[in-house]
Amino acid sequence: MRPPVPSEPGLETVAARPPRPTGARTLCRHLATADPGSTVTLEGWVHRRRELSRVTFLVLRDRSGLAQVVLPAGTPVPPEETTVRVTGTATANAQAPGGVEVTDAVVELLTEPAATPPVELWRPSLDASLPTLLDHAPVLWRHPAQRARWELATASLRGFRSTLDGLGFTEVATPKIVGTATESGSSVFEVDWFGRPAYLAQSPQFYKQQLVGVFERVYEVGPVFRAEPHDTVRHLAEYRSLDVELGFIEDHRDVLAVLREVLAGMVASIEPSLADRSAARLPVVPDEIPVIHFADALALVGAPADEPDLAPEHERALGEWALAEHGSDFVAVEGYPMAKRPFYTHPQPGDARWSNSFDLLFRGLELVTGGQRLHRPSDYERAIRARGEDPTTYAAYLQAFRHGMPPHGGFAIGLERWVARLVGAANVREVTLFPRDLHRLTP
């Protein structure tokens, strides 16, 4: 019989073993369904060690949860975070996770004993400062409550995709290195593309519009890059953008209606148990999202009528108003000034000062930007010239419009902001796996 813990484990010992039969490993969450008295094999990390006078407990962690292993007192147990294989007998115990524990166990190291982590990952809450969390992200994301935060993101992505698939959308993949800036030349990262300048994409905007001419309804999940020198709790230089574009619309309200369905699908995809583990507060998406015009929003928050944008304090005030007046965590502000919107934005009919665009605020923070786009090539030429540029610079982009494009529009959701609002994180970096900002390029 193999000793409980080899003194010199060595990976070559593991590699020399014959391959296990398919399905031989039992996940921690499946231990509860194992037949009492049956032999089980678990693999994972040593989550916690508890050495008592008569018995030693080893708590194992894998991707599915935790399991309790009972060893004789004095049995050497590898340090926490060491990866191990445990083989033993499934034994009923009402006090164990899932009501079943592993007894008569043999513990085999799968690696060298692990170094002590920066904080104790077995504690219920992750007690770490933001710098510690970010500096040690590869290890501290292992904490179950922290990991559950990103699981919120993955669940939301499932809901995003499944909702749009059900609405007849096609998922696309667009370039992240582009030849021209999408929105502003001052906020792009320039790269050397075989001796000529190129840029990291600020948005898939141009491409998703062009692909409306192919698929009619498209979406994409991917990174976007913004070189704006923001150093705030809400901005990142790289984030995940959930982009949507659809054709044959009347105006931006049709876009907002699709956004409402997407948000409802994202919330519905988050299981209550995951919400509990991540301490998320899930919103109720109303049947119709409240809408307020930008001019009325300025008046409501007491801002000057010529203010070109909403400040963070204005967004918070509007969020409070939406909750008090409509019982909604969401409010859409439509009609932003054309002067503050990209050139491809469609103006508001009858008053070209305003745009057929919107920002969606979620609990007082901008989460989504969307709206109707121009679709006539003559309108694009005028808009591009109005900003002092030559339309021929955008020839590759404009060719789709010259060959016929429907009225269309779309939106983009910031995934990290979405998760941050769900869990009430004070800083978006708390829910970003490996954030990139003014100061951080590692880990």
XYZ file of C-alpha atoms in Angstrom:
443
model
C 0.000 0.000 0.000
C 1.352 3.417 -0.912
C 2.323 5.699 1.999
C -0.127 8.546 2.710
C 2.296 11.259 1.599
C 5.444 10.425 -0.379
C 8.435 12.235 1.028
C 9.914 12.869 -2.431
C 6.898 12.930 -4.770
C 8.512 13.864 -8.120
C 6.425 14.308 -11.232
C 8.156 11.386 -12.908
C 6.404 9.017 -10.478
C 2.994 10.317 -11.541
C 3.916 10.219 -15.235
C 4.953 6.562 -14.933
C 1.524 5.485 -13.694
C -0.785 3.795 -16.219
C -3.535 6.075 -17.542
C -6.679 6.160 -15.451
C -9.901 4.841 -16.964
C -12.241 7.523 -18.258
C -14.471 8.878 -15.503
C -12.302 7.558 -12.659
C -12.039 10.971 -11.006
C -14.899 12.092 -8.742
C -15.543 15.793 -8.444
C -16.151 17.159 -4.959
C -19.741 18.091 -5.718
C -20.452 14.555 -6.963
C -19.139 12.943 -3.798
C -22.577 13.297 -2.221
C -24.008 10.864 -4.791
C -21.292 8.233 -4.398
C -22.425 4.876 -3.064
C -21.509 4.510 0.637
C -18.502 2.257 0.961
C -17.404 2.718 -2.642
C -13.876 3.733 -3.550
C -13.524 7.257 -4.890
C -10.627 9.269 -6.284
C -10.555 13.044 -5.907
C -8.010 15.494 -7.306
C -7.580 19.127 -6.385
C -5.873 21.563 -4.065
C -5.373 21.253 -0.321
C -7.795 23.945 0.772
C -7.297 23.574 4.520
C -5.586 21.333 7.063
C -6.916 20.752 10.570
C -4.839 18.582 12.881
C -6.674 17.424 16.015
C -5.543 15.075 18.744
C -7.366 12.029 17.362
C -7.827 12.822 13.694
C -6.543 15.026 10.888
C -8.910 16.677 8.425
C -7.908 17.643 4.923
C -10.350 19.814 2.980
C -9.890 19.357 -0.763
C -10.940 21.975 -3.332
C -11.556 21.437 -7.017
C -13.470 23.339 -9.671
C -16.784 22.095 -8.313
C -16.433 22.780 -4.582
C -15.033 21.285 -1.386
C -14.745 17.786 0.077
C -13.634 16.580 3.507
C -10.993 13.871 3.861
C -10.400 12.120 7.212
C -6.892 10.877 8.030
C -5.387 9.267 11.139
C -3.933 11.674 13.662
C -0.343 12.537 12.903
C -0.608 11.816 9.171
C 1.624 14.256 7.302
C -0.521 16.587 5.180
C 1.004 18.747 2.452
C 0.757 22.529 2.711
C -2.352 24.367 1.612
C -2.632 24.919 -2.161
C -0.600 21.818 -2.969
C -2.265 19.734 -5.674
C -3.000 16.168 -4.598
C -4.840 12.995 -5.515
C -6.906 11.390 -2.762
C -8.198 7.822 -2.974
C -10.427 6.469 -0.240
C -13.862 5.309 0.838
C -17.042 7.383 0.510
C -18.530 7.555 3.996
C -21.727 9.237 5.148
C -21.279 12.086 7.617
C -23.993 14.698 8.035
C -21.429 17.309 9.119
C -19.267 16.957 5.997
C -19.868 19.055 2.852
C -22.688 17.338 0.962
C -23.116 14.813 3.768
C -20.295 12.528 2.569
C -16.588 12.468 3.397
C -13.630 10.346 2.357
C -12.111 7.944 4.908
C -9.336 5.343 4.792
C -7.646 7.729 2.404
C -4.326 7.695 0.613
C -2.965 11.117 -0.351
C -0.582 11.436 -3.268
C 1.179 14.657 -4.156
C 0.897 15.775 -7.778
C 3.516 18.489 -7.407
C 6.078 19.819 -4.962
C 4.690 21.212 -1.698
C 3.131 24.617 -2.354
C 4.472 27.907 -1.042
C 2.376 29.740 1.523
C -0.185 31.965 -0.279
C -0.255 35.732 0.428
C -3.501 35.338 2.398
C -5.314 32.339 3.871
C -7.586 31.182 1.078
C -9.600 28.880 3.321
C -11.170 31.777 5.209
C -14.772 32.582 4.156
C -13.906 36.093 2.975
C -10.865 37.274 1.085
C -9.154 39.756 3.385
C -6.727 41.446 0.985
C -6.072 45.009 -0.110
C -6.582 45.874 -3.770
C -2.820 46.059 -4.480
C -2.349 42.631 -2.889
C -5.267 41.237 -4.875
C -3.889 42.561 -8.152
C -0.233 41.701 -7.513
C -1.116 38.110 -6.611
C -4.080 37.632 -8.949
C -3.036 34.165 -10.235
C -3.246 32.829 -6.670
C -5.945 34.963 -5.029
C -8.502 34.271 -7.760
C -8.500 30.735 -6.317
C -10.498 31.933 -3.313
C -14.020 30.496 -3.777
C -15.808 33.818 -3.229
C -13.445 35.665 -5.547
C -13.670 32.988 -8.219
C -17.453 33.179 -8.019
C -17.238 36.799 -9.151
C -15.789 35.786 -12.486
C -18.262 32.938 -12.676
C -20.882 35.707 -12.666
C -19.217 37.018 -15.812
C -19.233 33.622 -17.513
C -22.872 33.026 -16.580
C -23.746 36.470 -17.924
C -21.949 35.669 -21.165
C -23.996 32.488 -21.527
C -27.168 34.510 -21.096
C -25.940 37.166 -23.515
C -25.167 34.643 -26.223
C -28.229 32.449 -25.747
C -30.601 35.424 -25.799
C -29.149 36.810 -29.001
C -28.954 33.377 -30.629
C -32.655 33.037 -29.896
C -33.306 36.392 -31.565
C -31.618 35.364 -34.794
C -28.222 36.985 -34.271
C -24.931 35.633 -35.602
C -21.775 35.723 -33.489
C -18.847 37.305 -35.341
C -15.141 37.885 -34.723
C -13.554 41.135 -35.911
C -9.928 42.350 -36.066
C -8.338 43.824 -32.957
C -5.531 45.471 -34.938
C -6.885 48.109 -37.297
C -5.575 50.681 -39.732
C -7.618 53.671 -38.527
C -9.028 54.871 -35.225
C -12.699 54.098 -34.677
C -13.639 57.081 -32.564
C -10.718 59.305 -31.630
C -7.122 59.328 -32.773
C -6.003 60.619 -29.378
C -7.204 57.577 -27.438
C -5.708 54.698 -29.415
C -2.681 52.515 -28.803
C -0.379 52.647 -31.804
C 1.573 49.552 -32.812
C 4.228 48.886 -35.431
C 2.606 46.790 -38.153
C 5.516 45.645 -40.309
C 6.907 49.160 -40.514
C 3.672 51.111 -40.774
C 1.358 52.400 -38.042
C -1.636 50.397 -36.880
C -3.820 50.594 -33.802
C -5.397 48.377 -31.178
C -9.147 48.458 -31.800
C -11.149 50.823 -29.607
C -14.311 49.058 -30.680
C -15.586 46.600 -33.302
C -17.986 49.355 -34.372
C -16.991 49.700 -38.037
C -16.888 45.960 -38.592
C -20.108 45.090 -36.836
C -21.899 47.737 -38.924
C -20.470 46.314 -42.128
C -21.508 42.827 -41.078
C -25.105 43.961 -40.637
C -24.989 44.098 -44.434
C -24.064 40.407 -44.413
C -25.922 38.789 -41.512
C -28.418 41.557 -40.579
C -28.039 40.851 -36.838
C -24.606 40.315 -35.272
C -22.882 40.267 -31.911
C -19.361 39.867 -30.597
C -17.599 39.323 -27.287
C -14.022 40.560 -27.270
C -11.426 42.953 -25.868
C -11.329 46.643 -26.695
C -8.513 49.063 -25.946
C -8.740 52.690 -24.837
C -5.629 54.829 -24.391
C -7.502 57.507 -22.467
C -5.363 58.493 -19.451
C -8.095 57.723 -16.918
C -7.058 56.599 -13.466
C -10.451 56.040 -11.874
C -12.308 53.190 -10.185
C -14.494 52.724 -13.305
C -12.025 52.830 -16.213
C -9.688 50.245 -17.709
C -7.357 50.478 -20.693
C -8.537 47.018 -21.808
C -11.919 45.509 -21.071
C -14.386 42.948 -22.437
C -17.034 44.527 -24.642
C -20.322 42.816 -25.461
C -21.246 44.337 -28.810
C -24.535 44.069 -30.682
C -25.696 45.506 -34.011
C -28.982 44.943 -35.836
C -30.558 46.096 -39.081
C -34.006 47.195 -40.215
C -34.871 49.285 -37.180
C -37.092 52.334 -36.883
C -34.881 54.174 -34.417
C -32.816 53.763 -31.251
C -35.833 52.629 -29.241
C -35.786 49.344 -31.176
C -32.170 48.941 -30.104
C -33.112 49.644 -26.486
C -35.833 46.974 -26.683
C -33.252 44.356 -27.712
C -30.943 45.537 -24.938
C -33.744 44.973 -22.445
C -34.111 41.354 -23.619
C -30.361 40.815 -23.394
C -30.144 42.145 -19.842
C -33.055 39.948 -18.765
C -31.332 36.944 -20.318
C -28.069 37.726 -18.566
C -29.784 37.972 -15.185
C -31.786 34.791 -15.766
C -28.580 32.881 -16.538
C -27.182 33.505 -13.043
C -28.220 30.725 -10.700
C -29.294 31.748 -7.174
C -26.521 29.626 -5.647
C -23.920 31.521 -7.684
C -25.453 34.832 -6.638
C -25.137 33.723 -3.009
C -21.503 32.582 -3.353
C -20.490 35.819 -5.066
C -22.625 38.075 -2.829
C -24.276 39.443 -5.977
C -27.470 41.469 -5.792
C -29.377 40.586 -8.934
C -31.585 43.278 -10.437
C -35.112 42.869 -11.691
C -35.148 43.963 -15.323
C -38.404 45.873 -15.888
C -40.672 45.025 -18.799
C -39.853 48.467 -20.159
C -36.741 50.377 -19.146
C -37.492 53.958 -18.035
C -36.245 56.578 -20.499
C -35.433 60.256 -19.950
C -34.174 62.761 -22.508
C -30.722 64.199 -21.940
C -32.086 67.763 -21.664
C -34.619 66.669 -19.059
C -31.940 64.721 -17.217
C -29.794 67.845 -16.911
C -32.737 69.760 -15.492
C -33.559 66.926 -13.090
C -30.070 66.850 -11.588
C -29.709 70.634 -11.554
C -26.941 70.797 -14.158
C -26.521 73.726 -16.609
C -28.562 73.331 -19.793
C -25.439 73.593 -21.953
C -23.601 70.776 -20.158
C -22.276 68.432 -22.895
C -22.265 65.247 -20.824
C -23.357 63.717 -17.540
C -20.858 63.743 -14.696
C -20.585 60.716 -12.367
C -22.582 62.541 -9.686
C -25.326 63.203 -12.240
C -25.441 59.508 -13.129
C -25.755 58.593 -9.457
C -28.588 61.090 -8.983
C -30.422 59.729 -12.016
C -29.994 56.204 -10.697
C -31.581 57.232 -7.407
C -34.413 58.935 -9.297
C -35.110 55.852 -11.414
C -35.225 53.645 -8.338
C -37.493 56.031 -6.418
C -39.837 56.920 -9.286
C -39.900 53.704 -11.293
C -38.553 51.036 -8.933
C -35.864 50.313 -11.530
C -32.126 49.759 -11.214
C -31.902 50.814 -14.865
C -32.586 54.081 -16.659
C -31.814 55.036 -20.257
C -30.785 58.604 -21.037
C -31.516 59.334 -24.705
C -30.802 62.298 -26.965
C -27.186 63.039 -26.063
C -25.800 66.090 -27.909
C -24.562 65.247 -31.405
C -21.392 67.191 -30.626
C -20.458 64.520 -28.051
C -21.294 61.483 -30.163
C -19.215 59.759 -32.899
C -19.726 60.847 -36.504
C -21.684 57.700 -37.391
C -24.477 58.586 -34.910
C -27.920 59.342 -36.335
C -29.330 62.759 -35.360
C -32.694 63.145 -33.691
C -35.318 63.858 -36.396
C -36.581 67.419 -36.193
C -33.778 68.694 -33.975
C -30.264 67.867 -35.127
C -28.720 69.198 -31.905
C -29.627 65.902 -30.276
C -28.867 62.322 -31.281
C -30.826 59.101 -31.557
C -28.487 57.543 -29.040
C -28.605 56.565 -25.400
C -26.584 55.583 -22.385
C -28.001 52.979 -20.044
C -27.249 53.592 -16.378
C -27.226 50.631 -14.006
C -27.414 51.568 -10.343
C -26.105 55.026 -11.108
C -23.227 54.064 -13.411
C -22.998 54.135 -17.204
C -23.052 50.517 -18.355
C -24.120 50.651 -22.000
C -23.766 53.081 -24.892
C -25.998 52.559 -27.892
C -28.115 54.133 -30.564
C -29.066 54.422 -34.202
C -26.339 54.835 -36.833
C -26.257 56.665 -40.127
C -26.881 54.338 -43.054
C -26.907 56.560 -46.166
C -23.476 57.072 -47.804
C -24.222 60.750 -48.519
C -24.860 61.352 -44.808
C -21.531 59.746 -43.972
C -19.651 61.905 -46.427
C -21.164 65.066 -44.928
C -20.491 63.907 -41.366
C -16.863 63.013 -42.091
C -16.204 66.297 -43.893
C -17.842 68.190 -41.030
C -15.117 66.932 -38.736
C -12.438 68.045 -41.159
C -11.556 64.684 -42.683
C -11.580 63.213 -46.158
C -14.163 60.443 -46.724
C -11.643 58.552 -48.850
C -9.761 57.820 -45.622
C -12.719 55.614 -44.690
C -13.108 53.983 -48.099
C -12.940 50.407 -46.773
C -15.605 51.202 -44.166
C -17.911 53.148 -46.490
C -18.012 50.574 -49.257
C -20.663 48.607 -47.365
C -22.928 51.670 -47.280
C -22.458 52.392 -50.980
C -23.708 48.889 -51.701
C -26.871 49.243 -49.643
C -27.280 49.223 -45.853
C -30.535 49.169 -43.867
C -31.357 51.535 -41.013
C -29.480 49.982 -38.131
C -28.130 50.487 -34.649
C -26.555 48.723 -31.744
C -25.004 48.881 -28.321
C -22.037 47.744 -26.256
C -22.017 46.498 -22.659
C -18.902 46.667 -20.491
C -18.673 43.204 -18.927
C -16.446 44.168 -16.002
C -18.665 47.111 -15.090
C -21.681 44.832 -15.187
C -20.118 42.393 -12.716
C -18.834 45.218 -10.514
C -22.364 46.598 -10.150
C -23.779 43.146 -9.425
C -21.439 42.596 -6.464
C -21.157 46.233 -5.377
C -17.404 46.384 -5.988
C -15.903 49.782 -5.264
C -13.365 49.360 -8.072
C -13.840 47.606 -11.399
C -10.361 46.075 -10.996
C -11.720 43.896 -8.178
C -13.679 41.838 -10.711
C -11.182 41.946 -13.600
C -8.990 38.861 -13.927
C -5.824 40.687 -14.981
C -6.575 44.415 -15.252
C -4.685 46.728 -17.597
C -4.602 50.415 -16.799
C -2.205 53.364 -16.644
C 0.044 51.596 -14.154
C -0.380 47.872 -14.623
C 0.942 45.476 -17.254
C 1.532 42.510 -14.942
C 0.641 39.917 -13.868
